[in-house]
Every structure is written in C-alpha cells, then in structure tokens.
Short mmCIF file of C-alpha atoms and ligand atoms in Angstrom, two decimals:
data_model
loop_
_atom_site.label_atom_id
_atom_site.label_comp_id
_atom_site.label_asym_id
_atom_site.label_seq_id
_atom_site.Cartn_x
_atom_site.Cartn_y
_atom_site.Cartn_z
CA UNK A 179 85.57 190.06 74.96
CA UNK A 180 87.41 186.63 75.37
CA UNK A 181 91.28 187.23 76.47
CA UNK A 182 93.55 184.52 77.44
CA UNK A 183 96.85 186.21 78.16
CA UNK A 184 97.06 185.67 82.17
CA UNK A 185 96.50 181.90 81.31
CA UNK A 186 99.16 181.93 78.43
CA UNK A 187 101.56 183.62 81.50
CA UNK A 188 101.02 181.02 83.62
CA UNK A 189 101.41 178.26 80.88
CA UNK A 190 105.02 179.70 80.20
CA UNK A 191 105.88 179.40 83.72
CA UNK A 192 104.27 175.87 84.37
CA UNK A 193 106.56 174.67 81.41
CA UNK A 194 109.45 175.47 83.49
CA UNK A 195 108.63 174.16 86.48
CA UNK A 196 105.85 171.32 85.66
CA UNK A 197 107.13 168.37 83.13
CA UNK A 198 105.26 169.18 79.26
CA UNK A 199 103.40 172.12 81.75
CA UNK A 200 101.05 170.12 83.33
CA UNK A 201 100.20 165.93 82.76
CA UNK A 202 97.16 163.80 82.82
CA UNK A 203 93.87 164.17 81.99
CA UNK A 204 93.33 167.76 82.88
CA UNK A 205 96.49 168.98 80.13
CA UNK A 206 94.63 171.18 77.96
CA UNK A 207 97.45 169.78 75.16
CA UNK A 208 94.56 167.61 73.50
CA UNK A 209 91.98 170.53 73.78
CA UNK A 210 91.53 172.94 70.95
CA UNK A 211 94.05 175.85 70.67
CA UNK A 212 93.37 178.40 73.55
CA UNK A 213 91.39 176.24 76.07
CA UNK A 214 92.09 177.77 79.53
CA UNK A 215 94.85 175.57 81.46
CA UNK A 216 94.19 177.16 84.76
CA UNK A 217 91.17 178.03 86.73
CA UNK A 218 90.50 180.26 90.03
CA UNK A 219 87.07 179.86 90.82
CA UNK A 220 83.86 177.75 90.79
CA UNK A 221 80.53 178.25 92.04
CA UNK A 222 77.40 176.43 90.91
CA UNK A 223 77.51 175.81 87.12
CA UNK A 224 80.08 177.89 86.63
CA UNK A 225 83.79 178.08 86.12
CA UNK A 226 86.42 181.20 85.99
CA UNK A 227 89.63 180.97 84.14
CA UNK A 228 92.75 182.99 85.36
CA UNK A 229 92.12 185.49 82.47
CA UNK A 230 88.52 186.07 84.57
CA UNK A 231 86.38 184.40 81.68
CA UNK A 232 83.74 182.73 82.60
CA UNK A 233 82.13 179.46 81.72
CA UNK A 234 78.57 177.11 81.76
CA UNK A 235 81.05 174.13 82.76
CA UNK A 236 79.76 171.18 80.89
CA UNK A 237 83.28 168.74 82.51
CA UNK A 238 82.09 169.68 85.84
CA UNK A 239 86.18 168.59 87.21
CA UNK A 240 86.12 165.29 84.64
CA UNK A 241 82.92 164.29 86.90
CA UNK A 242 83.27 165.00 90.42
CA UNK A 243 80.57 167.86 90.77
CA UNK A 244 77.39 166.38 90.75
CA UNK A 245 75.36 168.81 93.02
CA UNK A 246 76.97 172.49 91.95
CA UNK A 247 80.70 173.39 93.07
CA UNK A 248 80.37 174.41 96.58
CA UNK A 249 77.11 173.37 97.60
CA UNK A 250 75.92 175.09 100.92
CA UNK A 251 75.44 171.23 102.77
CA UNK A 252 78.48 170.07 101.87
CA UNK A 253 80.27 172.36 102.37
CA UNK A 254 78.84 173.20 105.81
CA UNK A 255 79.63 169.37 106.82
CA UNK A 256 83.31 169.80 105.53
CA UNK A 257 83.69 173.38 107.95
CA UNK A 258 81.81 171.24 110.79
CA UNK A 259 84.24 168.16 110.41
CA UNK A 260 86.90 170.34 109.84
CA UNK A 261 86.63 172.44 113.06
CA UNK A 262 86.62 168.54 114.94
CA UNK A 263 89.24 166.74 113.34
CA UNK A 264 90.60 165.37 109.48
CA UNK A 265 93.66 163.42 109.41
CA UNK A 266 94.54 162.09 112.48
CA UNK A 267 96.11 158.31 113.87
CA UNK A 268 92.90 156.64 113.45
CA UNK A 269 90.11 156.94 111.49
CA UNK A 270 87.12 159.15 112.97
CA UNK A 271 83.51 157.82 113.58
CA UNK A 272 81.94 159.50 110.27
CA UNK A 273 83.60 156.43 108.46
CA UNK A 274 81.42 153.90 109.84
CA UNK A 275 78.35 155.89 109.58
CA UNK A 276 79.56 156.28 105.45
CA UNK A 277 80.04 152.84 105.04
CA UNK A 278 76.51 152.21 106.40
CA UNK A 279 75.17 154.95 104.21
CA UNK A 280 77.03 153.23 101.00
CA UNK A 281 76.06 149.67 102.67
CA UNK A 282 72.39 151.13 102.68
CA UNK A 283 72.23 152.98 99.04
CA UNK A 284 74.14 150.12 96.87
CA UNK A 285 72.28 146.39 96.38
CA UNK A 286 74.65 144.61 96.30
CA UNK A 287 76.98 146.40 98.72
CA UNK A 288 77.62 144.41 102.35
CA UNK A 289 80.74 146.71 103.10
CA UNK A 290 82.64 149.33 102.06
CA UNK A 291 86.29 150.43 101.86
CA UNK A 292 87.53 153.97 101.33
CA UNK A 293 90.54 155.72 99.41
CA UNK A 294 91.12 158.58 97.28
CA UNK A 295 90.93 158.21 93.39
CA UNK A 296 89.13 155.54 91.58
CA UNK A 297 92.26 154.49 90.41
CA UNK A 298 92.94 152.92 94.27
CA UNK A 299 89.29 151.71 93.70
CA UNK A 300 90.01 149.27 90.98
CA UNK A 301 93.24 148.65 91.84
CA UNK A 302 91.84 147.40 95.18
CA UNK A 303 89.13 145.25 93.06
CA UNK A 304 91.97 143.88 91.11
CA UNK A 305 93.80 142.45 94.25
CA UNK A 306 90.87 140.93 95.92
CA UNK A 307 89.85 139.45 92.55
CA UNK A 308 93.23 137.81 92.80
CA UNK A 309 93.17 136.91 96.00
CA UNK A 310 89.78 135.54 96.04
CA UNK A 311 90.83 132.18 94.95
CA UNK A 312 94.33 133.02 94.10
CA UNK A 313 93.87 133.05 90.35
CA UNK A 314 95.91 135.61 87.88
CA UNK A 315 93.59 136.87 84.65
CA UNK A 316 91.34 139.72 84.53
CA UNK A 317 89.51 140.61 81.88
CA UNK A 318 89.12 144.25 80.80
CA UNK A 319 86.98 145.70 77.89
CA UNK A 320 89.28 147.10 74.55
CA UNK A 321 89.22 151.16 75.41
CA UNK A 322 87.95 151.12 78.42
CA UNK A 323 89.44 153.29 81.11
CA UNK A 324 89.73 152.08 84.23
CA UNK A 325 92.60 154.34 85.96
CA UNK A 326 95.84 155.10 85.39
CA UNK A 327 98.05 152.28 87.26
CA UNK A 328 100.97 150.27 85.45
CA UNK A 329 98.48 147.63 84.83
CA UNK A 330 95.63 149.69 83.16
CA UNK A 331 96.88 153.16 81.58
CA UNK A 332 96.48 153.57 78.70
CA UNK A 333 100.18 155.12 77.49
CA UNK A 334 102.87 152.49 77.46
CA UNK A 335 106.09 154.69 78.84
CA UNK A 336 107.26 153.68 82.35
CA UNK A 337 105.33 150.43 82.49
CA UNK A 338 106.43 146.61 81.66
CA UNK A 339 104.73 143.92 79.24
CA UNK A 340 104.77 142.12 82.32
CA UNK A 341 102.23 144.50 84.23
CA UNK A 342 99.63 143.60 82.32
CA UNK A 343 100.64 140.18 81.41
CA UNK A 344 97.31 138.48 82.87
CA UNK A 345 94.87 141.20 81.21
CA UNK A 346 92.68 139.78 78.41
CA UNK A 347 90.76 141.97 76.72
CA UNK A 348 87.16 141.74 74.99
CA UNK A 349 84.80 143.99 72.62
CA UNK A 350 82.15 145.78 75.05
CA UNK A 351 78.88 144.29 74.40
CA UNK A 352 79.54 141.54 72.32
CA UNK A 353 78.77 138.15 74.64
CA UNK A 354 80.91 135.80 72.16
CA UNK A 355 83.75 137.95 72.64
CA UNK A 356 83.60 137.82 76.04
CA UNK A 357 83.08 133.90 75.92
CA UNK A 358 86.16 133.81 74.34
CA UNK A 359 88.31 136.26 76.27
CA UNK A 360 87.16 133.39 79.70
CA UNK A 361 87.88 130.97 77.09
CA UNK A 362 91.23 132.40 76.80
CA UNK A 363 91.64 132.78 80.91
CA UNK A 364 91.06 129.12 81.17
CA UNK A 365 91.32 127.76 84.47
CA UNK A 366 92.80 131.43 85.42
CA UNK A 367 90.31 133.28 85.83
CA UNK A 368 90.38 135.58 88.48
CA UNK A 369 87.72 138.73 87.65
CA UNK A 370 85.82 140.59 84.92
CA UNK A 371 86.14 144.72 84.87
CA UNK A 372 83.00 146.30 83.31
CA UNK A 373 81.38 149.25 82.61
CA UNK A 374 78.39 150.74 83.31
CA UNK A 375 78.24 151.42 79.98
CA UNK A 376 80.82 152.51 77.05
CA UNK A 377 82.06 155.56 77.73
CA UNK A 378 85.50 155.60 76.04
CA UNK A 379 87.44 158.85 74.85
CA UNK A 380 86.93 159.23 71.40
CA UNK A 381 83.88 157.05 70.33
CA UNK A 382 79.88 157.13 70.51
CA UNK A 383 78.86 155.74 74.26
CA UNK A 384 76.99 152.63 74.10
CA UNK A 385 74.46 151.23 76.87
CA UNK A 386 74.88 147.58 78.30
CA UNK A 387 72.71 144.97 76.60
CA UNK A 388 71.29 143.04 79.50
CA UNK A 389 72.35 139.64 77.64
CA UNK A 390 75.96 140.72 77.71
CA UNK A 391 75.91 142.14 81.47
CA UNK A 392 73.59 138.39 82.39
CA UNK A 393 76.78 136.79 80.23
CA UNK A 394 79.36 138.34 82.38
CA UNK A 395 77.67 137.61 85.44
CA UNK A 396 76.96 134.26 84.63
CA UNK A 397 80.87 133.24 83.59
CA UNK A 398 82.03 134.50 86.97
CA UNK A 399 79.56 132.37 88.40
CA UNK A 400 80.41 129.12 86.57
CA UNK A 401 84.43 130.06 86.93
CA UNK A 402 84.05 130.85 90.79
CA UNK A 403 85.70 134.76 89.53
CA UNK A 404 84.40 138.25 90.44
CA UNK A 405 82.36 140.57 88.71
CA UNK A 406 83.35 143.89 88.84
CA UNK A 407 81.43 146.86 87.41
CA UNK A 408 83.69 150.17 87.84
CA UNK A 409 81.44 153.00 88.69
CA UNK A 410 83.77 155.72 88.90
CA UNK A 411 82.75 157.93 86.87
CA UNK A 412 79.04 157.07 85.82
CA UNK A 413 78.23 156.76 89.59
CA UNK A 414 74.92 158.47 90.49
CA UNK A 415 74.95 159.91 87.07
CA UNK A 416 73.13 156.69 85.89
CA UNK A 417 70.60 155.79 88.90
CA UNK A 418 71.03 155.76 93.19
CA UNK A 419 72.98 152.40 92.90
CA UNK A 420 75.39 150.59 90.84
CA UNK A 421 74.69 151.37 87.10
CA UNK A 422 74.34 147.55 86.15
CA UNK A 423 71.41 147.64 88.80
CA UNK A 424 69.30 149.24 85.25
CA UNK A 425 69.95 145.89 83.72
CA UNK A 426 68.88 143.47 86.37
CA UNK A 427 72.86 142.35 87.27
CA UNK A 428 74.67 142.55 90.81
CA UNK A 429 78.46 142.52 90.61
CA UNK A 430 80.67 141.11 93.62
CA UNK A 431 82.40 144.81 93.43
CA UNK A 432 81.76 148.13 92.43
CA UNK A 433 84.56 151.04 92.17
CA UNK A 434 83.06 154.55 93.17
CA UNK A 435 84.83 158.16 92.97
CA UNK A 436 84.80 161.70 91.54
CA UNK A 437 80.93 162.32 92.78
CA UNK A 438 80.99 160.76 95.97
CA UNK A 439 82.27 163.83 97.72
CA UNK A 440 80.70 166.06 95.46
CA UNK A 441 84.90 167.29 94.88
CA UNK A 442 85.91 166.69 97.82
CA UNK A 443 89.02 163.75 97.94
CA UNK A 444 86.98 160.71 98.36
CA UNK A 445 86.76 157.58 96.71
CA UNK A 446 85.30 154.13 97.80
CA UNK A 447 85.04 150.40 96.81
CA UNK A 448 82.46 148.32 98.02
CA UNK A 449 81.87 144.73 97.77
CA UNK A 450 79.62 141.25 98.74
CA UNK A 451 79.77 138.85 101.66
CA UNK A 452 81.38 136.61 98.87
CA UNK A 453 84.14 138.90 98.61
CA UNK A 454 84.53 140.06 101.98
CA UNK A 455 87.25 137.46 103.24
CA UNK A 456 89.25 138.53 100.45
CA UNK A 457 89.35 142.25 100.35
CA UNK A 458 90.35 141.86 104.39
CA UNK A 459 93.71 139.71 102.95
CA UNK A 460 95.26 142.36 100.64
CA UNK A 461 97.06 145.26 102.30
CA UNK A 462 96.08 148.41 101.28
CA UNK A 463 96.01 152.22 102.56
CA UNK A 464 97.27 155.78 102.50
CA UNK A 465 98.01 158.53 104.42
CA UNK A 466 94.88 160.41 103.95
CA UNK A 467 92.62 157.71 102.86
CA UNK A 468 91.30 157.95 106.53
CA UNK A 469 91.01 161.80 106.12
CA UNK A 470 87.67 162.75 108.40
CA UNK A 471 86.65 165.45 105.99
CA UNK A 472 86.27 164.09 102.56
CA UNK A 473 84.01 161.54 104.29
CA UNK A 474 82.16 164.20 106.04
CA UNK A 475 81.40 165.91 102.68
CA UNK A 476 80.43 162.33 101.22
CA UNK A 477 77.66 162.00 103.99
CA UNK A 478 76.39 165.23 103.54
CA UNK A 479 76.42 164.29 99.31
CA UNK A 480 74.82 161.18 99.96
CA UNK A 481 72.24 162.49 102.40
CA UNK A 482 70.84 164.93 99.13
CA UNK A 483 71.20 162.05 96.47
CA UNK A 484 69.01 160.18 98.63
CA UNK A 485 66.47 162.37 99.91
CA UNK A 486 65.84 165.06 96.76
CA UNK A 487 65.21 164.79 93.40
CA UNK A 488 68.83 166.22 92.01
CA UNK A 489 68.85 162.85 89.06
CA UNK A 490 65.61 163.46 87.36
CA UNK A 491 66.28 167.21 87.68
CA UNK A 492 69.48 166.65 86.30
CA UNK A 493 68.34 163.60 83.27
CA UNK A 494 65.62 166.46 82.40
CA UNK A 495 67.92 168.97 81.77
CA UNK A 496 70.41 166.84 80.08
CA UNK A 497 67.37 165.44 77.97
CA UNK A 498 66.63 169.76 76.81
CA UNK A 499 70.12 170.31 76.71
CA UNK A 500 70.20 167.19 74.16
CA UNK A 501 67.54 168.16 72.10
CA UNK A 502 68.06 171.89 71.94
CA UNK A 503 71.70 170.91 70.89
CA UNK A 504 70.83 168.58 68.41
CA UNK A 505 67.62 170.61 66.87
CA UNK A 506 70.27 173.79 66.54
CA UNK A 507 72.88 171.97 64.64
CA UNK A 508 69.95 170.30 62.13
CA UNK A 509 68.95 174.13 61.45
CA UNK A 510 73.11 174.93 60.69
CA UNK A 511 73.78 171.63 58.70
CA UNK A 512 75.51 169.92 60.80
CA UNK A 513 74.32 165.90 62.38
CA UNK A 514 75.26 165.42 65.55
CA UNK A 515 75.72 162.04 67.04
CA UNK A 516 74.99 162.51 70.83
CA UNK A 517 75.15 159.52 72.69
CA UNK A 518 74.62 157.69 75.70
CA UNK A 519 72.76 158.71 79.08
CA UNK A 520 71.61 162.46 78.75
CA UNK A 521 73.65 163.44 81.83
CA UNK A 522 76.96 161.93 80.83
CA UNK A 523 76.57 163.01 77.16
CA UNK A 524 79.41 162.12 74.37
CA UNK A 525 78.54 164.95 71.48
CA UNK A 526 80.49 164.13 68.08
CA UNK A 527 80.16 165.32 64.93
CA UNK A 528 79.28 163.13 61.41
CA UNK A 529 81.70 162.87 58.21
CA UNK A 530 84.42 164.62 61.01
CA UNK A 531 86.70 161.63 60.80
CA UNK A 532 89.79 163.93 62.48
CA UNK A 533 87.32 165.60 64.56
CA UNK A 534 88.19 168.89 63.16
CA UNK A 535 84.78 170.41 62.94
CA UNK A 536 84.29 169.61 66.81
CA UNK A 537 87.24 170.93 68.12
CA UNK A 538 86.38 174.21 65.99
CA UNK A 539 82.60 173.85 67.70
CA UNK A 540 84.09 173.68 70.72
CA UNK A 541 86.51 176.27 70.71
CA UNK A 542 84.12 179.00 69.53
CA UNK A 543 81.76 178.11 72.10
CA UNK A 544 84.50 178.31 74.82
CA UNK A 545 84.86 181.69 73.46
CA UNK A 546 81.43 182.02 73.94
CA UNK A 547 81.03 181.35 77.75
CA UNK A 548 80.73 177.21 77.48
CA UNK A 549 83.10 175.14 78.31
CA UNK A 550 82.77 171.29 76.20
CA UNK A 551 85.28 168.86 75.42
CA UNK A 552 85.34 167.49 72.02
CA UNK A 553 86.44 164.01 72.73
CA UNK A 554 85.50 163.27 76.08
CA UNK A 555 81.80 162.68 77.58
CA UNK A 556 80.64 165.31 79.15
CA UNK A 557 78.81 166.23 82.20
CA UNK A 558 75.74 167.32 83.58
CA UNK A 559 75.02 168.83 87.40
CA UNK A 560 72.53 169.13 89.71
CA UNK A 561 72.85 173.14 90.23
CA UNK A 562 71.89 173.65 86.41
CA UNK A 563 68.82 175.65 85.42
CA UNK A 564 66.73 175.89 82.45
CA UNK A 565 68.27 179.37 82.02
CA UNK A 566 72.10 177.68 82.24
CA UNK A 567 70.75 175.64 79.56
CA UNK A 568 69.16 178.85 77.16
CA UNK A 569 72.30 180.79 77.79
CA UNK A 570 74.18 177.61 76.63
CA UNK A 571 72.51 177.39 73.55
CA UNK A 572 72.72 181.30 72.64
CA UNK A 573 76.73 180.84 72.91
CA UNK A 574 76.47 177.38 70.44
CA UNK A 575 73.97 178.30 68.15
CA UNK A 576 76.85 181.63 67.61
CA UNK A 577 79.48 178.57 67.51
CA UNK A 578 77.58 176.78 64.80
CA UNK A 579 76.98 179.75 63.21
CA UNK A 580 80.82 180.55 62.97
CA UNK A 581 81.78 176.88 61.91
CA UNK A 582 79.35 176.93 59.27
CA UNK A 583 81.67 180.05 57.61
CA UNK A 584 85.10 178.69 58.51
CA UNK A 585 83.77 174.85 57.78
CA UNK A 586 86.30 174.38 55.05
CA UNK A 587 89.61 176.25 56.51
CA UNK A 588 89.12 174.36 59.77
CA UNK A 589 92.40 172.41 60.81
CA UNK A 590 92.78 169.12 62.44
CA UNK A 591 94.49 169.22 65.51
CA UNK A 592 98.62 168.40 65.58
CA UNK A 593 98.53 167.16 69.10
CA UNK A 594 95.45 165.02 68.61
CA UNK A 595 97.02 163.37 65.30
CA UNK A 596 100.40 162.56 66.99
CA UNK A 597 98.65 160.85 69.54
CA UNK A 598 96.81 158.90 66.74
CA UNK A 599 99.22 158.50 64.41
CA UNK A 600 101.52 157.27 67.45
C1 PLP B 87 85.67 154.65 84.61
C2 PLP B 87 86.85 155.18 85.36
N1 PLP B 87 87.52 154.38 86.20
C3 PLP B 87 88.57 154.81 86.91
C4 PLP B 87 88.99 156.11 86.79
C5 PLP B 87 90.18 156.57 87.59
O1 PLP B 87 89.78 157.50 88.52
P1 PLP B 87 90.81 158.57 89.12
O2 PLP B 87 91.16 159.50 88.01
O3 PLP B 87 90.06 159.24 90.21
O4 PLP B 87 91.99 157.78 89.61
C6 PLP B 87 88.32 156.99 85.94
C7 PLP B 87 88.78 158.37 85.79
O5 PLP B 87 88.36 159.10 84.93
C8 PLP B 87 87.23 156.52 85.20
O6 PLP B 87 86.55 157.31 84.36
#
C-alpha cells in the first residue's frame, strides 16, 4: 500500500531550511498532490522514494539516464578514474580522448568544449555567436527552453528587460516567421537557437520540417550568423549525432548534457572549424568543469551508444509503450494525444483544457508503481524491458480505470493555474 508520510517529514523540514522547500525543475509544487519530493535510490528502471515506494521511472532525472541508473560500465570507469584522480590543477588526459570521441560521433563536430549543465552549453553558444563577428541578436523559438540563465529563463523575477534585450523570438516551424524574426535582426544578426524538435512544457511535441531547419540554415549562411541546434536534452534520444542530422542540416554548434554521462555531471558544447576562432575568444570555465570523473563516465557512455544497439532497443520499447498506452485509454474512453519521438514521449489528454484529467492519470498511476509527469515529455531508457513495459501498463490501465469513476469530481490543479493565470 502507497504511504507518503517520510516524504511529507522531510517536505516540512526542507520548507525551513530550503526557499518554497526546494526550486527548479525538480519542485514537485507543479506535480499532482502527493508526488514524492525526495528519492533514496535508483537502479535500472527504477526509482525509490523516501517512504520506500517504488517506481517504473518514466523522467529518468529530467533526461540524464539513458542506459539504466548505475550501469555496471560506467560506473566501473567512474571507480577506475576515481581511484587516479578527479578535480585536480589541470585537466587529466581522458578529456582529450572525449573530445575525440564527441569529435568522432557528431558530423559536424571539429572540437569540443566541456562544462556541467546545458545551461553553460548554450550560454557558451550564445557568446561565441556574439563574438563570431561581433554582432548582438539571437533568435530563440516562442516556448522553447533553452536553460535557465538571465537571458533565457523562463520566470521574469531577478532578471532585467535588458538581459534579453537582443532576443527575437519566432513560431517553431513556421519558415515566414523565422524570415521575419532575421528580418527583424537586420544587420544584427548574431545566431539562431533551435531545437531538435518542439519539446516545450505544456504542448504536443512537434518534429522539424526539413524546409524550416534548410530555412534556418540557409539565413545564417546569407547573414554570416551561427546556427545553433541545442541538443540537451533530445541528445542520443533522437539518433548517434545531432538531432537536425534526421533532416539533412549541420549547425555551426550543438549544446549536449543530461545523457552524456549517463548522470554523471557532464555537459559539452561542440562546434565547426567556422566557429572555432571564436569559441577560443570568450572566457569561460568552472571549478569542476575539468572534473576527471564525469568525463570518465562520458567515455565509458559513449563507448555503449556507439558500439550496441541501446536506441532501437530503446525506440522499440517506446513505440509498445506508445501503443499499449494509447490502445488502453481507447478501451476506457479516453484519446490520448501522444506526441513526438517514441522515446521522448509528451502524453496529454483531449477536451482536458486545465489538464485535470492528466494530473488525476498521473497521480493514480504514481500510486500504482509509475512514475509520469503530466506536463513534461517524458523519458525512455535503455535498461527497460518488455516486462517494465507490461507491469507499466497493469498500474495505468488501474489508473484509467479509477479516472473513468472520479472523471467528473476531478480538480484542476491550484499551483498549475497560478502559474497560468500569472
Ligand atoms: C533543451 C534544453 N536546453 C537546455 C537545458 C538546460 O540544461 P540544464 O538544466 O542542465 O542546465 C535543458 C534542461 O532541461 C533543456 O531541456
């Protein structure tokens, strides 16, 4: 039997201590009622909760497992770098064999630089976009998250109009849009941020049209500007390259994180001969952006996406965990739109305008032994099994079942219509 009481302990004592009890994107305050806060173990699909519950984790950390939490080979090469060396004065000789190994894996790649979250990955591309040929505007799709700096998150408080006084903005997809965002940079024009593909909070994932990625590509061309497609959290989710490699078009930069190390504190941008002289100009760093260990763990994560067969293991199982999903809610009633690539799914329901129905779904699954989210994509991992995927849809098909009883005493979530109503 489901019991969150340890969790609701430790929640009382975070709110002391922690400002609103915890911040960011892993605050349960936009989750439905009773979502675990903390967590004290992880192991292959799964996730505990402090109350002991366990879970099929369908968030797998917001992205960063890709392969199973603590796969044996990674974890081996963080023990073996560990017992040699991590943070030290200088940088040890694993980062030049990763940067070869990213070099190798992404097209249009010539060299790589490492840091810590994606957030220091597009911030990076940002500043070498300027500096390329000292121009100011960046364009950035409506929605789209690209990290949580003054210049790109995506709540107002502590920042300045002025942070963001050179972003344009444009509608994802739509090339005359875009036309007119460049338009709009005029003679400006230092970079364009894309996606791989939609993937914002709230809304149905859409996948690049290949005229609008060609579009991009070709205005940074004709304006002498970078092209930037921010990987960080489709990255090897999508294909072994950069995502916009599916549509035929090479960026100047792409931002990598959250899978890299497989969880382990690693992120990475990588670039073009055309961009190199720039990206050497801008100072960046951090104290553990040289850390040995997260790079050792990358290596090892890299050496199994390239050698084994984890992405079409894992787009098969996303593609039964789609249609098992989907089939299930057609026999309870319910349409489901799930969207985008199978193994970053975005599951929302239809005619659930203040997405009450999903955050009822997803709280009697969680109850159930799955952990969803029902506002944010989801997903999938290398380490799940066609039996992850059965138990999974024992524990919904009970969910729908219970939804389809309390469908019309469901309530909309307070938090989630403050934040829209403000
Ligand atoms: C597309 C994208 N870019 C950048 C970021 C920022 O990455 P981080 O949270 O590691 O700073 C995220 C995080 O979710 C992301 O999804």
């Amino acid at each position: 039997m489901w019991s969150g009481s340890k969790d609701k302990a430790l929640r009382e004592r975070a709110a002391e201590v922690i400002p609103n009890g915890m911040y960011g994107h892993m605050s349960t305050v936009l989750m439905p009622e009773d979502y675990p806060q903390f967590f004290t173990r992880a192991e292959g699909t799964r996730i505990w909760d402090a109350d002991g519950n366990c879970y099929i984790d369908y968030m797998c950390a917001y992205g960063p497992n890709l392969l199973g939490y603590g796969r044996s080979e990674v974890m081996d090469a963080v023990r073996k770098q560990q017992a040699k060396s991590d943070t030290t004065p200088g940088p040890a000789p694993v980062m030049v064999e990763l940067a070869e190994a990213m070099v190798a894996m992404i097209s249009h790649a010539d060299w790589a630089m490492f840091c810590k979250n994606g957030s220091d990955a597009t911030m990076m591309a940002l500043m070498i976009a300027r500096a390329y040929r000292g121009k100011r505007k960046v364009l950035v799709a409506k929605n789209a998250y690209h990290g949580a700096m003054p210049w790109n998150t995506p709540r107002p408080a502590g920042t300045l109009p002025e942070d963001r006084a050179h972003v344009i903005t444009f509608d994802y997809n739509d090339t005359d849009s875009l036309a007119d965002a460049v338009r709009e940079a005029g003679d400006d024009l230092a970079g364009i941020f894309a996606a791989p593909f939609r993937h914002d909070t709230f809304a149905d994932q859409s996948l690049p049209d290949a005229e609008y990625a060609r579009t991009a590509r070709k205005l940074c061309d004709e304006r002498d500007a970078l092209l930037i497609v921010d990987d960080v959290r489709a990255g090897l989710r999508v294909t072994r390259d950069c995502s916009w490699e599916t549509v035929g078009v090479r960026p100047d930069l792409s931002a990598w994180g959250k899978v890299l190390g497989n969880g382990q504190p690693i992120s990475s941008l990588v670039g073009n001969d055309r961009a190199r002289k720039a990206a050497g100009e801008i100072f960046v760093t951090g104290s553990f952006w040289f850390s040995a260990v997260p790079m050792a763990a990358a290596l090892a994560t890299l050496k199994i996406v390239n050698s084994t067969d984890y992405l079409e293991r894992m787009q098969d199982i996303g593609d039964t965990f789609r249609a098992g999903l989907c089939a299930q809610a057609n026999d309870y009633g319910f349409a489901l739109r799930h969207t985008g690539p199978s193994t970053l799914p975005m599951v929302l329901f239809e005619e659930d305008p203040d997405l009450r129905v999903g955050y009822g779904f997803c709280r009697e699954a969680m109850q159930r032994g799955v952990y969803f989210s029902p506002y944010h994509n989801m997903f999938i991992n290398a380490a799940m099994t066609e039996q992850d995927i059965a138990e999974t849809l024992e524990a919904t098909g009970a969910a729908f079942e219970a939804i389809k009883r309390s469908r019309n005493s469901l309530k909309p979530s307070a938090a989630l219509a403050a934040l829209m109503g403000g």
